[in-house]
Amino acid sequence: MIFSTELLIQTVISGLMVGVLYALMALGITFIYSIVKTINWAMGEFYMIGSYIQFVAVHFLLGPRWWWLAALISMAGTFLIGLLLEPILIKPMYSRPMQRRDDYATVVTIALLLLLRSLAVALGGPYQYRPESDLSVIWIGPLPQEGARVAASVCALLALAAFWIVIKKTWIGLALRAAAQNRIAVQTSGVDVYRLDAVAFAIGVALAGLAGALLAPLFMVFPTNGAVTSVKGFEIIVIGGLGSIPGALIGGLLLGLVESLGAAFISSPYQNVYGFLLVILILIVKPNGLFGERGREA
Amino acid sequence: MDSLDTHASTTAEWRSLGTQREDHVMQRRELFGGVLAAALIALGSLPAKAQDPIVFGVITPLSPPGETGLGQLAKRGAEIGVEYINEQGGILGRKVQLSIQDSAGKNEQAVAAYRRLVSSEKAVAVFGFIHSGANIAVNEVAKEMGVPTMGTQTGATDVTAKHYDIAFRTHAVDPPRAGTWLGWIKKNNWKRVSIIAETTDYGIGLAKETEKQNKEKNLGLEIQTIMFDRTTTDLLPQLLQVKAFKPDAIVNIGVGQPLDLMITQAHTVGLLPATPMVTSYDAPARPQFWQLHGEKGVGVSFVAFYSPKSELSDLGKEFAKRYQAKFSEPPVYAALNSFANAIVFAEAIKKAGTTEPKAMIKALEEGSFGGWSTVPVTFPRAEGVLWHNWSPPMMILRYTAKDQTPATAEAAYAQ
């Protein structure tokens, strides 16, 4: 392995940039969990849907100049799909008496994962696609970066900031935070908690859809492109703490850094292993994650 | 009671007698039917069993993480092959039926598909393999179950080097393939070479073979070898290492998505187009290449096993005509090879006069078959990796302008 200060800086920048994109994915997972108390195993498939919408919008309708509009359409599209699916798949968990909610959610979301993946193969075939990008290479310090990657990282940071503002400064954010703390209390205050669930689920999958759209020119579009990214998302929520927004961002950055530095300076074939080692380390030192809080269930 | 008993007894006797008579009639009918069936079989007539189609199995990647582009091509080739065989009257008076199984490039899925093909669908030959790992894993089971396999585009040494009776291949093996890009590197007088290879049987085998030949042939190349996990979504850390090494040429040994990712990201860090890159197989020959890479695909070189400028056999020309008519594009290697695999198996069964595996294997070993190229296809019990192996000629093609095809690409090197 070659080592130099310049190479180290380049690797760190590369790791941080990919980390921001991982964080966007993790945020969707952690947000859905904090409100609906459900792990959505089909999160990678919403990432995949976002990437397909981005490809269709850029390649067939808008052209590369309007990539940002396509990304917004992708996010809105996945939001709507989430809003439609939640009452059918997730709501029965709460609206009907059910003893094993976690098992139900696992089975339902894994079935959804298989359905969406098969649909993608049926509609688009098993091929790879890439939405065109006319953004030129941008230098970040000593590291040349694809314009699409820089744009994706900036948009991811903007999306994280917008999400934080919605959650902290708006009525719907207040209601969502309240539902995350105590569903029954929210219901007794006259808030339709089922509608909140649907909104939270839709926002969560829309974040994944946005990640898919932003990463489509970099990591390409194919039926299983969300699989690896969603695994990263789950690693990040263990690192950052389940339900924590800052945890998702810091966890994403840490994972991106560890993977890049490990691949560049220790051993490249184990790039995916370094993230798991970090997860194990965090589980030993801080089992609830860096920003996670110990929960209590009645 | 007596009368009743007597009646009952008589009735029972009659029933028994009736049953015996029926048994005799049944036995006579069965005997007659058996004799008739034997006579029909002996006369070569068409009893129901013999009309069953002969099943050819195809195990190929049709979903990610497999190399789906090549999987689709292998499927197309096999379909046209079976269509052609049936138009020629089938094999031994029976039609051929194709059963296509998706391996997704995964060893365990390929093995399950082989078991299903042989046990449930009674396949007599299995081909279409693209991923070496899947082919090698299937061969371990096939050597017990007995039905022969043929690697359509699997390059790793162990596909045939284990000398299993059932293992056949019609593709370039590691030594001549590594020799091809080493020849290209030597021709251009390059000294520093980066190999970026995935950690699969295919990637590891080719990386080791390149290093081995560099030593054995005293080429004096300074080689940087970087391996990566094929599920990796970001190859920037590896490519930054490559850039720091300042190579004269890069050998891209990724399959499917990592191959394309490497091209894109090599552009980002400024390695391409200045540093020549060769991909280890003919992925850039796929029609999707320019959609994926646009201008960034210019300058990429690739190992090719067939160019539209290559001379085709009559069979190859027939296939090219049908392929063009059906898919409105010229055929590429994986499709040609898969087509030829179906034809070779059909000819072997005709030569053997049976679908019995051992007789088919003997026919394959002893025969000479027509394939897509003008070079006859043979499977000698040769030494080492060349066991049961027919290798196509290899060349390196280079794209010098956007939207080129293998027909218009520059011939950068030929063995």
PDB file of C-alpha atoms in Angstrom, chain A residues 1-3 7 10-11 14 18 22 55 59 121 126-132 137 139 142-146 149 217-220 222-225 228-229 232 259-261 263-265 268-269 271-272, chain B residues 61-65 68-69 72 76 192 199 224 226-229 231-238 240-246 256-258 260-261 264-265 267-270 286 288 291-293 296:
ATOM      1  CA  MET A   1       0.000   0.000   0.000  1.00  0.00           C
ATOM      2  CA  ILE A   2       1.226   3.457  -0.886  1.00  0.00           C
ATOM      3  CA  PHE A   3       1.034   6.145   1.803  1.00  0.00           C
ATOM      4  CA  LEU A   7      -3.328  10.332  -0.493  1.00  0.00           C
ATOM      5  CA  GLN A  10      -7.888  12.421  -0.616  1.00  0.00           C
ATOM      6  CA  THR A  11      -9.056   9.218   1.050  1.00  0.00           C
ATOM      7  CA  SER A  14     -13.690  10.528  -0.361  1.00  0.00           C
ATOM      8  CA  VAL A  18     -19.714   8.794   0.627  1.00  0.00           C
ATOM      9  CA  TYR A  22     -24.925   6.676   3.509  1.00  0.00           C
ATOM     10  CA  PHE A  55     -33.254   7.432 -14.700  1.00  0.00           C
ATOM     11  CA  HIS A  59     -33.112   9.944 -19.747  1.00  0.00           C
ATOM     12  CA  VAL A 121     -36.778  -7.091 -13.047  1.00  0.00           C
ATOM     13  CA  PRO A 126     -31.938  -7.221 -15.192  1.00  0.00           C
ATOM     14  CA  TYR A 127     -29.806  -4.616 -16.984  1.00  0.00           C
ATOM     15  CA  GLN A 128     -27.852  -1.679 -15.587  1.00  0.00           C
ATOM     16  CA  TYR A 129     -28.781   1.858 -16.520  1.00  0.00           C
ATOM     17  CA  ARG A 130     -27.310   5.245 -15.740  1.00  0.00           C
ATOM     18  CA  PRO A 131     -29.016   8.630 -15.913  1.00  0.00           C
ATOM     19  CA  GLU A 132     -26.810  11.054 -17.818  1.00  0.00           C
ATOM     20  CA  VAL A 137     -15.447  17.185 -12.324  1.00  0.00           C
ATOM     21  CA  TRP A 139     -11.758  19.618  -7.236  1.00  0.00           C
ATOM     22  CA  PRO A 142      -6.424  17.640  -3.788  1.00  0.00           C
ATOM     23  CA  LEU A 143      -9.249  15.266  -4.792  1.00  0.00           C
ATOM     24  CA  PRO A 144     -11.042  15.462  -8.127  1.00  0.00           C
ATOM     25  CA  GLN A 145     -14.678  14.496  -7.641  1.00  0.00           C
ATOM     26  CA  GLU A 146     -17.441  13.806 -10.118  1.00  0.00           C
ATOM     27  CA  ARG A 149     -21.088  13.080  -6.425  1.00  0.00           C
ATOM     28  CA  PRO A 217     -25.399   8.507 -11.848  1.00  0.00           C
ATOM     29  CA  LEU A 218     -22.626   7.193  -9.587  1.00  0.00           C
ATOM     30  CA  PHE A 219     -23.633   3.694  -8.534  1.00  0.00           C
ATOM     31  CA  MET A 220     -26.008   2.957 -11.451  1.00  0.00           C
ATOM     32  CA  PHE A 222     -30.412  -2.017 -11.404  1.00  0.00           C
ATOM     33  CA  PRO A 223     -32.910  -4.142  -9.469  1.00  0.00           C
ATOM     34  CA  THR A 224     -30.714  -4.910  -6.454  1.00  0.00           C
ATOM     35  CA  ASN A 225     -28.799  -1.640  -6.199  1.00  0.00           C
ATOM     36  CA  VAL A 228     -25.776  -3.001  -0.184  1.00  0.00           C
ATOM     37  CA  THR A 229     -26.789   0.578   0.590  1.00  0.00           C
ATOM     38  CA  LYS A 232     -24.912   0.268   5.264  1.00  0.00           C
ATOM     39  CA  GLU A 259     -14.302   1.861   4.941  1.00  0.00           C
ATOM     40  CA  SER A 260     -12.256   4.231   2.796  1.00  0.00           C
ATOM     41  CA  LEU A 261      -9.231   4.352   5.098  1.00  0.00           C
ATOM     42  CA  ALA A 263      -9.562  -0.174   1.947  1.00  0.00           C
ATOM     43  CA  ALA A 264      -6.813   2.302   1.057  1.00  0.00           C
ATOM     44  CA  PHE A 265      -4.270   1.661   3.805  1.00  0.00           C
ATOM     45  CA  SER A 268      -8.728  -3.550   0.090  1.00  0.00           C
ATOM     46  CA  PRO A 269     -10.674  -6.864  -0.096  1.00  0.00           C
ATOM     47  CA  GLN A 271     -13.605  -2.920   2.676  1.00  0.00           C
ATOM     48  CA  ASN A 272     -17.047  -4.084   3.829  1.00  0.00           C
TER      49      ASN A 272
ATOM     50  CA  PRO B  61     -27.083 -15.058 -14.458  1.00  0.00           C
ATOM     51  CA  LEU B  62     -30.367 -13.298 -15.185  1.00  0.00           C
ATOM     52  CA  SER B  63     -30.524 -11.133 -12.083  1.00  0.00           C
ATOM     53  CA  PRO B  64     -27.926  -9.144 -10.132  1.00  0.00           C
ATOM     54  CA  PRO B  65     -25.390  -9.449  -8.650  1.00  0.00           C
ATOM     55  CA  THR B  68     -26.964 -10.133 -16.323  1.00  0.00           C
ATOM     56  CA  GLY B  69     -25.923  -8.632 -19.646  1.00  0.00           C
ATOM     57  CA  GLN B  72     -29.245 -12.501 -21.382  1.00  0.00           C
ATOM     58  CA  ARG B  76     -30.669 -15.731 -26.473  1.00  0.00           C
ATOM     59  CA  ARG B 192       4.209  -0.417 -14.566  1.00  0.00           C
ATOM     60  CA  THR B 199     -12.065 -11.555  -4.915  1.00  0.00           C
ATOM     61  CA  GLN B 224       0.521  -3.496  -8.352  1.00  0.00           C
ATOM     62  CA  ILE B 226      -5.370  -4.633  -5.640  1.00  0.00           C
ATOM     63  CA  MET B 227      -8.227  -7.000  -4.819  1.00  0.00           C
ATOM     64  CA  PHE B 228     -11.747  -5.873  -3.914  1.00  0.00           C
ATOM     65  CA  ASP B 229     -14.998  -7.409  -2.719  1.00  0.00           C
ATOM     66  CA  THR B 231     -20.293  -6.108  -3.544  1.00  0.00           C
ATOM     67  CA  THR B 232     -18.302  -2.905  -3.015  1.00  0.00           C
ATOM     68  CA  THR B 233     -20.186   0.175  -4.195  1.00  0.00           C
ATOM     69  CA  ASP B 234     -17.261   2.587  -4.064  1.00  0.00           C
ATOM     70  CA  LEU B 235     -13.865   1.896  -5.640  1.00  0.00           C
ATOM     71  CA  LEU B 236     -12.390   5.364  -5.092  1.00  0.00           C
ATOM     72  CA  PRO B 237     -10.017   4.285  -2.276  1.00  0.00           C
ATOM     73  CA  GLN B 238      -8.584   1.564  -4.511  1.00  0.00           C
ATOM     74  CA  LEU B 240      -6.546   6.540  -5.473  1.00  0.00           C
ATOM     75  CA  GLN B 241      -3.937   3.896  -4.637  1.00  0.00           C
ATOM     76  CA  VAL B 242      -3.653   3.087  -8.334  1.00  0.00           C
ATOM     77  CA  LYS B 243      -3.223   6.748  -9.196  1.00  0.00           C
ATOM     78  CA  ALA B 244      -0.470   7.092  -6.604  1.00  0.00           C
ATOM     79  CA  PHE B 245       1.304   4.099  -8.197  1.00  0.00           C
ATOM     80  CA  LYS B 246       1.358   5.960 -11.557  1.00  0.00           C
ATOM     81  CA  GLY B 256     -20.627  -6.725 -14.233  1.00  0.00           C
ATOM     82  CA  GLN B 257     -21.343  -3.685 -12.051  1.00  0.00           C
ATOM     83  CA  PRO B 258     -17.810  -3.354 -10.549  1.00  0.00           C
ATOM     84  CA  ASP B 260     -18.501  -0.357 -15.011  1.00  0.00           C
ATOM     85  CA  LEU B 261     -17.991   1.369 -11.660  1.00  0.00           C
ATOM     86  CA  THR B 264     -16.562   5.667 -14.183  1.00  0.00           C
ATOM     87  CA  GLN B 265     -14.471   6.275 -11.092  1.00  0.00           C
ATOM     88  CA  HIS B 267     -12.374   8.859 -15.021  1.00  0.00           C
ATOM     89  CA  THR B 268     -13.230  10.826 -11.909  1.00  0.00           C
ATOM     90  CA  VAL B 269      -9.772  10.548 -10.381  1.00  0.00           C
ATOM     91  CA  GLY B 270      -8.162  11.357 -13.715  1.00  0.00           C
ATOM     92  CA  ARG B 286     -22.637  -5.126 -25.093  1.00  0.00           C
ATOM     93  CA  GLN B 288     -25.666  -1.046 -23.163  1.00  0.00           C
ATOM     94  CA  GLN B 291     -25.700   4.218 -22.497  1.00  0.00           C
ATOM     95  CA  LEU B 292     -23.789   3.564 -19.277  1.00  0.00           C
ATOM     96  CA  HIS B 293     -20.604   5.449 -20.084  1.00  0.00           C
ATOM     97  CA  LYS B 296     -16.187   8.145 -20.738  1.00  0.00           C
TER      98      LYS B 296
END
